[in-house]
mmCIF file with all atom_site columns, C-alpha atoms in Angstrom:
data_model
loop_
_atom_site.group_PDB
_atom_site.id
_atom_site.type_symbol
_atom_site.label_atom_id
_atom_site.label_alt_id
_atom_site.label_comp_id
_atom_site.label_asym_id
_atom_site.label_entity_id
_atom_site.label_seq_id
_atom_site.pdbx_PDB_ins_code
_atom_site.Cartn_x
_atom_site.Cartn_y
_atom_site.Cartn_z
_atom_site.occupancy
_atom_site.B_iso_or_equiv
_atom_site.pdbx_formal_charge
_atom_site.auth_seq_id
_atom_site.auth_comp_id
_atom_site.auth_asym_id
_atom_site.auth_atom_id
_atom_site.pdbx_PDB_model_num
ATOM 1   C CA . MET A 1 1   ? -11.429 -11.916 2.892   1.00 94.00 ? 1   MET A CA 1
ATOM 2   C CA . LYS A 1 2   ? -11.169 -11.004 6.491   1.00 96.00 ? 2   LYS A CA 1
ATOM 3   C CA . ILE A 1 3   ? -8.097  -12.640 6.694   1.00 97.00 ? 3   ILE A CA 1
ATOM 4   C CA . THR A 1 4   ? -6.326  -11.049 3.950   1.00 97.00 ? 4   THR A CA 1
ATOM 5   C CA . LEU A 1 5   ? -7.885  -7.384  5.110   1.00 98.00 ? 5   LEU A CA 1
ATOM 6   C CA . ARG A 1 6   ? -6.277  -8.085  8.703   1.00 98.00 ? 6   ARG A CA 1
ATOM 7   C CA . LEU A 1 7   ? -2.687  -9.062  7.074   1.00 98.00 ? 7   LEU A CA 1
ATOM 8   C CA . ALA A 1 8   ? -2.870  -6.005  4.826   1.00 98.00 ? 8   ALA A CA 1
ATOM 9   C CA . SER A 1 9   ? -3.849  -4.109  7.950   1.00 98.00 ? 9   SER A CA 1
ATOM 10  C CA . LEU A 1 10  ? -1.074  -5.389  10.179  1.00 98.00 ? 10  LEU A CA 1
ATOM 11  C CA . TYR A 1 11  ? 1.102   -4.930  7.000   1.00 98.00 ? 11  TYR A CA 1
ATOM 12  C CA . ASN A 1 12  ? 0.229   -1.015  6.548   1.00 97.00 ? 12  ASN A CA 1
ATOM 13  C CA . LEU A 1 13  ? 0.509   -0.430  10.256  1.00 98.00 ? 13  LEU A CA 1
ATOM 14  C CA . CYS A 1 14  ? 4.030   -1.863  10.463  1.00 98.00 ? 14  CYS A CA 1
ATOM 15  C CA . TRP A 1 15  ? 5.220   -0.429  6.966   1.00 97.00 ? 15  TRP A CA 1
ATOM 16  C CA . GLY A 1 16  ? 3.747   3.021   8.156   1.00 97.00 ? 16  GLY A CA 1
ATOM 17  C CA . MET A 1 17  ? 5.493   3.003   11.778  1.00 97.00 ? 17  MET A CA 1
ATOM 18  C CA . TRP A 1 18  ? 8.792   1.884   10.000  1.00 97.00 ? 18  TRP A CA 1
ATOM 19  C CA . VAL A 1 19  ? 8.602   4.809   7.706   1.00 96.00 ? 19  VAL A CA 1
ATOM 20  C CA . ILE A 1 20  ? 7.477   7.099   10.688  1.00 97.00 ? 20  ILE A CA 1
ATOM 21  C CA . MET A 1 21  ? 10.455  6.040   13.074  1.00 97.00 ? 21  MET A CA 1
ATOM 22  C CA . LYS A 1 22  ? 13.390  5.202   10.654  1.00 96.00 ? 22  LYS A CA 1
ATOM 23  C CA . PRO A 1 23  ? 12.336  7.837   7.688   1.00 95.00 ? 23  PRO A CA 1
ATOM 24  C CA . ASN A 1 24  ? 15.995  7.638   6.204   1.00 94.00 ? 24  ASN A CA 1
ATOM 25  C CA . GLN A 1 25  ? 16.449  3.639   6.463   1.00 94.00 ? 25  GLN A CA 1
ATOM 26  C CA . PHE A 1 26  ? 14.086  2.735   3.060   1.00 90.00 ? 26  PHE A CA 1
ATOM 27  C CA . PHE A 1 27  ? 16.592  5.261   1.293   1.00 89.00 ? 27  PHE A CA 1
ATOM 28  C CA . ILE A 1 28  ? 19.600  4.118   2.670   1.00 91.00 ? 28  ILE A CA 1
ATOM 29  C CA . LEU A 1 29  ? 18.941  0.420   1.990   1.00 88.00 ? 29  LEU A CA 1
ATOM 30  C CA . VAL A 1 30  ? 17.932  1.167   -1.985  1.00 83.00 ? 30  VAL A CA 1
ATOM 31  C CA . GLY A 1 31  ? 21.544  2.907   -2.169  1.00 83.00 ? 31  GLY A CA 1
ATOM 32  C CA . MET A 1 32  ? 19.515  6.591   -2.121  1.00 84.00 ? 32  MET A CA 1
ATOM 33  C CA . GLU A 1 33  ? 20.407  9.824   -0.852  1.00 86.00 ? 33  GLU A CA 1
ATOM 34  C CA . PRO A 1 34  ? 18.498  10.257  2.387   1.00 89.00 ? 34  PRO A CA 1
ATOM 35  C CA . LEU A 1 35  ? 15.628  12.688  1.958   1.00 87.00 ? 35  LEU A CA 1
ATOM 36  C CA . ASN A 1 36  ? 16.674  16.479  3.065   1.00 91.00 ? 36  ASN A CA 1
ATOM 37  C CA . HIS A 1 37  ? 12.883  16.573  4.184   1.00 93.00 ? 37  HIS A CA 1
ATOM 38  C CA . PRO A 1 38  ? 12.123  13.146  6.065   1.00 93.00 ? 38  PRO A CA 1
ATOM 39  C CA . ILE A 1 39  ? 8.717   14.719  7.089   1.00 95.00 ? 39  ILE A CA 1
ATOM 40  C CA . VAL A 1 40  ? 7.547   14.144  3.949   1.00 92.00 ? 40  VAL A CA 1
ATOM 41  C CA . TRP A 1 41  ? 8.067   10.395  3.749   1.00 93.00 ? 41  TRP A CA 1
ATOM 42  C CA . GLN A 1 42  ? 6.868   10.062  7.193   1.00 96.00 ? 42  GLN A CA 1
ATOM 43  C CA . GLY A 1 43  ? 3.607   11.867  6.144   1.00 96.00 ? 43  GLY A CA 1
ATOM 44  C CA . MET A 1 44  ? 3.383   8.660   3.721   1.00 93.00 ? 44  MET A CA 1
ATOM 45  C CA . GLY A 1 45  ? 3.932   6.657   6.656   1.00 95.00 ? 45  GLY A CA 1
ATOM 46  C CA . MET A 1 46  ? 0.953   8.531   8.346   1.00 96.00 ? 46  MET A CA 1
ATOM 47  C CA . VAL A 1 47  ? -0.873  7.620   5.194   1.00 95.00 ? 47  VAL A CA 1
ATOM 48  C CA . ILE A 1 48  ? -0.343  3.945   4.787   1.00 95.00 ? 48  ILE A CA 1
ATOM 49  C CA . GLY A 1 49  ? -1.060  3.816   8.332   1.00 96.00 ? 49  GLY A CA 1
ATOM 50  C CA . VAL A 1 50  ? -4.217  5.343   7.860   1.00 97.00 ? 50  VAL A CA 1
ATOM 51  C CA . TYR A 1 51  ? -5.097  2.532   5.500   1.00 96.00 ? 51  TYR A CA 1
ATOM 52  C CA . GLY A 1 52  ? -4.194  0.058   7.842   1.00 97.00 ? 52  GLY A CA 1
ATOM 53  C CA . ILE A 1 53  ? -6.836  1.207   9.957   1.00 98.00 ? 53  ILE A CA 1
ATOM 54  C CA . GLY A 1 54  ? -9.303  1.163   7.642   1.00 98.00 ? 54  GLY A CA 1
ATOM 55  C CA . TYR A 1 55  ? -8.460  -2.320  6.283   1.00 98.00 ? 55  TYR A CA 1
ATOM 56  C CA . TRP A 1 56  ? -8.530  -3.189  9.957   1.00 98.00 ? 56  TRP A CA 1
ATOM 57  C CA . ILE A 1 57  ? -12.206 -1.915  10.099  1.00 98.00 ? 57  ILE A CA 1
ATOM 58  C CA . ALA A 1 58  ? -13.395 -3.775  6.885   1.00 98.00 ? 58  ALA A CA 1
ATOM 59  C CA . SER A 1 59  ? -12.428 -7.178  7.710   1.00 98.00 ? 59  SER A CA 1
ATOM 60  C CA . TYR A 1 60  ? -15.462 -7.085  10.109  1.00 97.00 ? 60  TYR A CA 1
ATOM 61  C CA . ASP A 1 61  ? -17.459 -6.712  7.089   1.00 96.00 ? 61  ASP A CA 1
ATOM 62  C CA . PRO A 1 62  ? -16.188 -6.863  3.841   1.00 95.00 ? 62  PRO A CA 1
ATOM 63  C CA . ILE A 1 63  ? -18.975 -6.573  1.618   1.00 93.00 ? 63  ILE A CA 1
ATOM 64  C CA . LYS A 1 64  ? -20.622 -3.351  3.437   1.00 94.00 ? 64  LYS A CA 1
ATOM 65  C CA . TYR A 1 65  ? -17.169 -1.300  3.521   1.00 96.00 ? 65  TYR A CA 1
ATOM 66  C CA . TRP A 1 66  ? -15.891 -2.667  -0.167  1.00 96.00 ? 66  TRP A CA 1
ATOM 67  C CA . PRO A 1 67  ? -15.056 1.285   -0.144  1.00 97.00 ? 67  PRO A CA 1
ATOM 68  C CA . ILE A 1 68  ? -12.175 0.628   1.737   1.00 97.00 ? 68  ILE A CA 1
ATOM 69  C CA . VAL A 1 69  ? -10.718 -1.840  0.046   1.00 97.00 ? 69  VAL A CA 1
ATOM 70  C CA . LEU A 1 70  ? -11.471 0.239   -3.956  1.00 97.00 ? 70  LEU A CA 1
ATOM 71  C CA . ILE A 1 71  ? -9.344  2.937   -2.524  1.00 97.00 ? 71  ILE A CA 1
ATOM 72  C CA . GLY A 1 72  ? -6.983  0.749   -1.408  1.00 97.00 ? 72  GLY A CA 1
ATOM 73  C CA . LEU A 1 73  ? -6.834  -0.761  -4.681  1.00 97.00 ? 73  LEU A CA 1
ATOM 74  C CA . LEU A 1 74  ? -6.624  2.176   -6.016  1.00 97.00 ? 74  LEU A CA 1
ATOM 75  C CA . GLY A 1 75  ? -3.810  3.659   -4.444  1.00 95.00 ? 75  GLY A CA 1
ATOM 76  C CA . LYS A 1 76  ? -1.919  -0.304  -5.282  1.00 96.00 ? 76  LYS A CA 1
ATOM 77  C CA . LEU A 1 77  ? -2.768  0.487   -8.751  1.00 97.00 ? 77  LEU A CA 1
ATOM 78  C CA . PHE A 1 78  ? -1.737  4.250   -8.925  1.00 96.00 ? 78  PHE A CA 1
ATOM 79  C CA . GLY A 1 79  ? 1.411   3.641   -6.822  1.00 94.00 ? 79  GLY A CA 1
ATOM 80  C CA . PRO A 1 80  ? 3.339   1.262   -9.446  1.00 96.00 ? 80  PRO A CA 1
ATOM 81  C CA . ILE A 1 81  ? 2.153   3.768   -12.187 1.00 97.00 ? 81  ILE A CA 1
ATOM 82  C CA . GLY A 1 82  ? 4.054   6.465   -10.311 1.00 95.00 ? 82  GLY A CA 1
ATOM 83  C CA . PHE A 1 83  ? 7.250   4.432   -9.884  1.00 95.00 ? 83  PHE A CA 1
ATOM 84  C CA . PHE A 1 84  ? 7.104   3.460   -13.586 1.00 96.00 ? 84  PHE A CA 1
ATOM 85  C CA . VAL A 1 85  ? 7.118   6.982   -14.446 1.00 97.00 ? 85  VAL A CA 1
ATOM 86  C CA . ASP A 1 86  ? 9.623   8.370   -11.839 1.00 94.00 ? 86  ASP A CA 1
ATOM 87  C CA . TYR A 1 87  ? 12.017  5.246   -12.857 1.00 95.00 ? 87  TYR A CA 1
ATOM 88  C CA . SER A 1 88  ? 11.525  6.290   -16.833 1.00 96.00 ? 88  SER A CA 1
ATOM 89  C CA . GLN A 1 89  ? 12.638  9.378   -15.984 1.00 97.00 ? 89  GLN A CA 1
ATOM 90  C CA . GLN A 1 90  ? 15.729  8.662   -14.132 1.00 93.00 ? 90  GLN A CA 1
ATOM 91  C CA . ASN A 1 91  ? 13.884  9.982   -10.523 1.00 90.00 ? 91  ASN A CA 1
ATOM 92  C CA . VAL A 1 92  ? 14.232  6.876   -8.754  1.00 87.00 ? 92  VAL A CA 1
ATOM 93  C CA . PRO A 1 93  ? 16.619  3.538   -8.829  1.00 88.00 ? 93  PRO A CA 1
ATOM 94  C CA . PHE A 1 94  ? 15.116  0.508   -9.541  1.00 91.00 ? 94  PHE A CA 1
ATOM 95  C CA . ALA A 1 95  ? 15.565  -1.292  -6.454  1.00 87.00 ? 95  ALA A CA 1
ATOM 96  C CA . PHE A 1 96  ? 12.433  1.140   -5.363  1.00 85.00 ? 96  PHE A CA 1
ATOM 97  C CA . PHE A 1 97  ? 10.765  -1.452  -7.060  1.00 91.00 ? 97  PHE A CA 1
ATOM 98  C CA . TYR A 1 98  ? 10.865  -4.236  -4.880  1.00 88.00 ? 98  TYR A CA 1
ATOM 99  C CA . THR A 1 99  ? 8.438   -1.592  -2.243  1.00 89.00 ? 99  THR A CA 1
ATOM 100 C CA . LEU A 1 100 ? 6.205   -2.540  -4.931  1.00 94.00 ? 100 LEU A CA 1
ATOM 101 C CA . VAL A 1 101 ? 5.883   -6.240  -4.338  1.00 94.00 ? 101 VAL A CA 1
ATOM 102 C CA . THR A 1 102 ? 5.110   -5.995  -0.860  1.00 93.00 ? 102 THR A CA 1
ATOM 103 C CA . ASN A 1 103 ? 3.374   -2.433  -0.784  1.00 94.00 ? 103 ASN A CA 1
ATOM 104 C CA . ASP A 1 104 ? 1.173   -3.593  -3.995  1.00 96.00 ? 104 ASP A CA 1
ATOM 105 C CA . PHE A 1 105 ? 1.132   -6.480  -6.144  1.00 97.00 ? 105 PHE A CA 1
ATOM 106 C CA . ILE A 1 106 ? 0.075   -8.947  -3.537  1.00 97.00 ? 106 ILE A CA 1
ATOM 107 C CA . TRP A 1 107 ? -2.689  -7.234  -2.519  1.00 97.00 ? 107 TRP A CA 1
ATOM 108 C CA . TRP A 1 108 ? -3.968  -6.892  -6.153  1.00 97.00 ? 108 TRP A CA 1
ATOM 109 C CA . ILE A 1 109 ? -5.672  -10.203 -6.619  1.00 97.00 ? 109 ILE A CA 1
ATOM 110 C CA . PRO A 1 110 ? -7.085  -10.515 -3.192  1.00 97.00 ? 110 PRO A CA 1
ATOM 111 C CA . PHE A 1 111 ? -8.351  -6.969  -3.555  1.00 97.00 ? 111 PHE A CA 1
ATOM 112 C CA . PHE A 1 112 ? -9.830  -7.543  -6.645  1.00 97.00 ? 112 PHE A CA 1
ATOM 113 C CA . TYR A 1 113 ? -11.598 -10.419 -5.522  1.00 96.00 ? 113 TYR A CA 1
ATOM 114 C CA . ILE A 1 114 ? -13.104 -8.782  -2.942  1.00 96.00 ? 114 ILE A CA 1
ATOM 115 C CA . LEU A 1 115 ? -14.554 -6.392  -4.789  1.00 96.00 ? 115 LEU A CA 1
ATOM 116 C CA . LYS A 1 116 ? -15.751 -8.779  -7.087  1.00 96.00 ? 116 LYS A CA 1
ATOM 117 C CA . ILE A 1 117 ? -17.228 -10.925 -4.689  1.00 94.00 ? 117 ILE A CA 1
ATOM 118 C CA . THR A 1 118 ? -18.946 -7.680  -3.413  1.00 91.00 ? 118 THR A CA 1
ATOM 119 C CA . PHE A 1 119 ? -20.098 -6.382  -6.803  1.00 87.00 ? 119 PHE A CA 1
ATOM 120 C CA . ALA A 1 120 ? -21.751 -9.769  -7.867  1.00 89.00 ? 120 ALA A CA 1
ATOM 121 C CA . LYS A 1 121 ? -23.815 -10.236 -4.465  1.00 83.00 ? 121 LYS A CA 1
ATOM 122 C CA . SER A 1 122 ? -25.403 -6.424  -5.469  1.00 74.00 ? 122 SER A CA 1
ATOM 123 C CA . HIS A 1 123 ? -26.427 -7.749  -8.703  1.00 68.00 ? 123 HIS A CA 1
#
């Protein structure tokens, strides 16, 4: 659990810094128009980076800090839902999907496992 949360932390911190420092680079990579207001995307990078700090803190005691893991898992569930809604309305290209793999999908099982262990120990 500690390693998973530290990896998630480092990933989120790196992704957040990338989005803050190069806000239009992702959109160029997936073939979308660069943003008119990159500060909105940079704000998302800041939020993702803050999650990284939370995951690092949770790594010290995943059972005690399970709410951080739950909030992270919820974000990793709702993000893809938002993508599929936007994709179905043709607001984003399918290439945007690839961010879901590293930002969300790969963390579902480990985060769920951490929460399962937490709830099993509390009952």
